[in-house]
PDB file of C-alpha atoms in Angstrom:
ATOM      1  CA  MET U 178      -8.153  30.798   8.289  1.00  0.00           C
ATOM      2  CA  PRO U 179      -4.623  31.099   9.743  1.00  0.00           C
ATOM      3  CA  LEU U 180      -1.643  30.219   7.582  1.00  0.00           C
ATOM      4  CA  THR U 181       0.155  27.018   8.443  1.00  0.00           C
ATOM      5  CA  ALA U 182       3.703  26.021   7.622  1.00  0.00           C
ATOM      6  CA  VAL U 183       2.454  24.195   4.524  1.00  0.00           C
ATOM      7  CA  HIS U 184       0.568  27.269   3.238  1.00  0.00           C
ATOM      8  CA  ALA U 185       3.027  29.969   4.331  1.00  0.00           C
ATOM      9  CA  PRO U 186       4.932  31.688   1.527  1.00  0.00           C
ATOM     10  CA  THR U 187       8.577  30.696   1.268  1.00  0.00           C
ATOM     11  CA  ALA U 188      11.565  31.867  -0.719  1.00  0.00           C
ATOM     12  CA  ASP U 189      11.425  28.703  -2.826  1.00  0.00           C
ATOM     13  CA  PRO U 190       7.888  27.984  -4.122  1.00  0.00           C
ATOM     14  CA  ARG U 191       8.869  24.362  -4.852  1.00  0.00           C
ATOM     15  CA  ALA U 192       9.437  23.737  -1.137  1.00  0.00           C
ATOM     16  CA  THR U 193       5.697  23.419  -0.419  1.00  0.00           C
ATOM     17  CA  ARG U 194       4.662  21.681  -3.651  1.00  0.00           C
ATOM     18  CA  ARG U 195       2.770  18.492  -3.024  1.00  0.00           C
ATOM     19  CA  ARG U 196       3.867  15.404  -4.940  1.00  0.00           C
ATOM     20  CA  GLY U 197       0.668  13.470  -4.975  1.00  0.00           C
ATOM     21  CA  PRO U 198      -2.230  12.969  -2.604  1.00  0.00           C
ATOM     22  CA  ARG U 199       0.051  12.983   0.463  1.00  0.00           C
ATOM     23  CA  GLN U 200       3.115  14.995   1.372  1.00  0.00           C
ATOM     24  CA  CYS U 201       6.189  12.819   0.709  1.00  0.00           C
ATOM     25  CA  GLY U 202       7.870  12.485   4.052  1.00  0.00           C
ATOM     26  CA  PRO U 203      10.226   9.949   5.538  1.00  0.00           C
ATOM     27  CA  LEU U 204       9.303   6.305   5.110  1.00  0.00           C
ATOM     28  CA  SER U 205       8.677   3.928   7.970  1.00  0.00           C
ATOM     29  CA  ALA U 206      10.891   0.838   8.155  1.00  0.00           C
ATOM     30  CA  ALA U 207       8.075  -1.359   6.787  1.00  0.00           C
ATOM     31  CA  GLU U 208       7.394   1.058   3.892  1.00  0.00           C
ATOM     32  CA  ALA U 209      11.104   1.187   3.042  1.00  0.00           C
ATOM     33  CA  ASP U 210      11.252  -2.636   2.949  1.00  0.00           C
ATOM     34  CA  VAL U 211       8.201  -2.801   0.677  1.00  0.00           C
ATOM     35  CA  LEU U 212       9.600  -0.108  -1.627  1.00  0.00           C
ATOM     36  CA  ARG U 213      12.942  -1.936  -1.806  1.00  0.00           C
ATOM     37  CA  ILE U 214      11.177  -5.146  -2.899  1.00  0.00           C
ATOM     38  CA  VAL U 215       8.962  -3.368  -5.432  1.00  0.00           C
ATOM     39  CA  ALA U 216      11.913  -1.427  -6.899  1.00  0.00           C
ATOM     40  CA  ASP U 217      13.920  -4.618  -7.491  1.00  0.00           C
ATOM     41  CA  ALA U 218      13.402  -5.474 -11.182  1.00  0.00           C
ATOM     42  CA  ARG U 219      14.167  -9.155 -10.483  1.00  0.00           C
ATOM     43  CA  THR U 220      11.146  -9.419  -8.167  1.00  0.00           C
ATOM     44  CA  PRO U 221       7.839  -8.820  -9.964  1.00  0.00           C
ATOM     45  CA  VAL U 222       5.209  -7.660  -7.462  1.00  0.00           C
ATOM     46  CA  PHE U 223       1.470  -7.901  -8.128  1.00  0.00           C
ATOM     47  CA  VAL U 224      -1.689  -6.724  -6.402  1.00  0.00           C
ATOM     48  CA  THR U 225      -4.799  -8.883  -6.627  1.00  0.00           C
ATOM     49  CA  VAL U 226      -8.121  -7.147  -6.029  1.00  0.00           C
ATOM     50  CA  ARG U 227     -11.009  -9.516  -5.232  1.00  0.00           C
ATOM     51  CA  GLN U 228     -14.663  -8.789  -6.024  1.00  0.00           C
ATOM     52  CA  GLY U 229     -15.357  -7.631  -2.477  1.00  0.00           C
ATOM     53  CA  GLY U 230     -12.553  -5.044  -2.701  1.00  0.00           C
ATOM     54  CA  ARG U 231      -9.962  -6.982  -0.666  1.00  0.00           C
ATOM     55  CA  ARG U 232      -6.429  -6.352  -1.922  1.00  0.00           C
ATOM     56  CA  ARG U 233      -3.383  -8.581  -1.584  1.00  0.00           C
ATOM     57  CA  TYR U 234       0.091  -7.438  -2.631  1.00  0.00           C
ATOM     58  CA  SER U 235       2.459 -10.349  -3.234  1.00  0.00           C
ATOM     59  CA  TYR U 236       5.545 -11.591  -5.038  1.00  0.00           C
ATOM     60  CA  TRP U 237       7.179 -14.939  -5.781  1.00  0.00           C
ATOM     61  CA  ARG U 238      10.209 -15.781  -3.638  1.00  0.00           C
ATOM     62  CA  PRO U 239      12.455 -18.164  -5.589  1.00  0.00           C
ATOM     63  CA  LEU U 240      13.974 -21.208  -3.944  1.00  0.00           C
ATOM     64  CA  ASP U 241      17.354 -20.528  -2.359  1.00  0.00           C
ATOM     65  CA  SER U 242      19.479 -23.626  -2.845  1.00  0.00           C
ATOM     66  CA  THR U 243      21.848 -22.824   0.017  1.00  0.00           C
ATOM     67  CA  THR U 244      19.194 -22.357   2.717  1.00  0.00           C
ATOM     68  CA  GLY U 245      16.403 -24.468   1.214  1.00  0.00           C
ATOM     69  CA  ARG U 246      13.950 -21.617   1.815  1.00  0.00           C
ATOM     70  CA  GLY U 247      11.631 -19.983  -0.650  1.00  0.00           C
ATOM     71  CA  GLY U 248       9.729 -21.417  -3.587  1.00  0.00           C
ATOM     72  CA  CYS U 249       6.528 -19.727  -2.427  1.00  0.00           C
ATOM     73  CA  TYR U 250       4.392 -16.592  -2.736  1.00  0.00           C
ATOM     74  CA  VAL U 251       5.006 -13.942  -0.106  1.00  0.00           C
ATOM     75  CA  ALA U 252       2.349 -11.408   0.876  1.00  0.00           C
ATOM     76  CA  LEU U 253       3.392  -7.819   1.513  1.00  0.00           C
ATOM     77  CA  PRO U 254       1.693  -5.721   4.223  1.00  0.00           C
ATOM     78  CA  THR U 255      -1.398  -4.193   2.614  1.00  0.00           C
ATOM     79  CA  ALA U 256      -1.495  -1.066   4.804  1.00  0.00           C
ATOM     80  CA  GLU U 257       2.075  -0.052   3.907  1.00  0.00           C
ATOM     81  CA  CYS U 258       1.526  -0.782   0.204  1.00  0.00           C
ATOM     82  CA  ASP U 259      -1.675   1.288   0.208  1.00  0.00           C
ATOM     83  CA  ARG U 260       0.173   4.195   1.875  1.00  0.00           C
ATOM     84  CA  LEU U 261       2.945   4.021  -0.740  1.00  0.00           C
ATOM     85  CA  HIS U 262       0.336   3.971  -3.524  1.00  0.00           C
ATOM     86  CA  ALA U 263      -1.531   6.938  -2.008  1.00  0.00           C
ATOM     87  CA  ALA U 264       1.769   8.844  -1.715  1.00  0.00           C
ATOM     88  CA  GLY U 265       2.541   8.170  -5.376  1.00  0.00           C
ATOM     89  CA  ARG U 266       5.631   6.064  -4.701  1.00  0.00           C
ATOM     90  CA  ILE U 267       4.275   2.923  -6.377  1.00  0.00           C
ATOM     91  CA  ALA U 268       2.049   2.619  -9.437  1.00  0.00           C
ATOM     92  CA  LEU U 269      -0.328  -0.061 -10.694  1.00  0.00           C
ATOM     93  CA  GLY U 270       0.005  -1.376 -14.232  1.00  0.00           C
ATOM     94  CA  GLU U 271      -2.630  -2.439 -16.735  1.00  0.00           C
ATOM     95  CA  PRO U 272      -5.345  -4.638 -15.192  1.00  0.00           C
ATOM     96  CA  LEU U 273      -5.723  -8.308 -16.016  1.00  0.00           C
ATOM     97  CA  THR U 274      -9.342  -9.181 -15.175  1.00  0.00           C
ATOM     98  CA  ASP U 275     -11.123 -12.481 -14.699  1.00  0.00           C
ATOM     99  CA  PRO U 276     -14.538 -13.131 -13.077  1.00  0.00           C
ATOM    100  CA  ALA U 277     -13.212 -13.423  -9.505  1.00  0.00           C
ATOM    101  CA  ARG U 278     -10.365 -10.889  -9.390  1.00  0.00           C
ATOM    102  CA  THR U 279      -8.313  -8.189 -11.070  1.00  0.00           C
ATOM    103  CA  THR U 280      -4.519  -8.322 -11.032  1.00  0.00           C
ATOM    104  CA  HIS U 281      -2.135  -5.384 -11.565  1.00  0.00           C
ATOM    105  CA  ARG U 282       1.650  -5.297 -11.805  1.00  0.00           C
ATOM    106  CA  VAL U 283       3.100  -3.013  -9.112  1.00  0.00           C
ATOM    107  CA  THR U 284       6.087  -0.835 -10.006  1.00  0.00           C
ATOM    108  CA  ALA U 285       8.131   1.777  -8.171  1.00  0.00           C
ATOM    109  CA  VAL U 286       7.743   5.381  -9.309  1.00  0.00           C
ATOM    110  CA  ARG U 287      10.771   7.567  -9.928  1.00  0.00           C
ATOM    111  CA  ALA U 288      11.197  10.329  -7.379  1.00  0.00           C
ATOM    112  CA  GLY U 289       9.631  13.588  -8.546  1.00  0.00           C
ATOM    113  CA  THR U 290       7.675  12.097 -11.490  1.00  0.00           C
ATOM    114  CA  ALA U 291       4.433  10.253 -11.975  1.00  0.00           C
ATOM    115  CA  GLU U 292       6.024   7.699 -14.306  1.00  0.00           C
ATOM    116  CA  PRO U 293       7.034   4.185 -13.279  1.00  0.00           C
ATOM    117  CA  ALA U 294      10.757   3.542 -13.165  1.00  0.00           C
ATOM    118  CA  PRO U 295      11.973   1.761 -16.293  1.00  0.00           C
ATOM    119  CA  THR U 296      12.589  -1.945 -15.993  1.00  0.00           C
ATOM    120  CA  PRO U 297      16.137  -2.739 -17.092  1.00  0.00           C
ATOM    121  CA  ALA U 298      16.432  -5.262 -19.898  1.00  0.00           C
ATOM    122  CA  ARG U 299      17.885  -8.578 -18.857  1.00  0.00           C
ATOM    123  CA  ALA U 300      21.364  -9.226 -20.089  1.00  0.00           C
ATOM    124  CA  ALA U 301      21.505 -12.270 -22.314  1.00  0.00           C
ATOM    125  CA  ARG U 302      23.852 -14.910 -21.022  1.00  0.00           C
ATOM    126  CA  VAL U 303      26.393 -16.055 -23.551  1.00  0.00           C
ATOM    127  CA  ARG U 304      27.317 -19.697 -23.326  1.00  0.00           C
ATOM    128  CA  ALA U 305      30.664 -20.867 -24.582  1.00  0.00           C
ATOM    129  CA  ARG U 306      30.536 -23.623 -27.140  1.00  0.00           C
ATOM    130  CA  ALA U 307      32.288 -26.823 -26.362  1.00  0.00           C
ATOM    131  CA  ALA U 308      34.889 -27.529 -29.032  1.00  0.00           C
TER     132      ALA U 308
END
């Protein structure tokens, strides 16, 4: 079997190390948009897996008072989300199961690790007391 660029020896052995099931290459525009949404701690993203195996990645878009848009669930493109999951860029949390479906929280994975990125704690708002 001939050596390919992926299998050829290099000066730096880390240069050919795989970071998951797929080589981490550049993201498409759709994958970058999905990863941006998933990485935003203010936007919880979930995947719902139905009994037949159909998956739906979605998040809640809050109502924007200036434009009057939002206040609804938004579905993310399943193919791009599946590619990000296969590449190890997003991870699924603990399952919540009921008879018709299983739901997982979707989180972004830190670059170079298999751990989900930590979710920053929300800052508590301090309200001034009226005197």
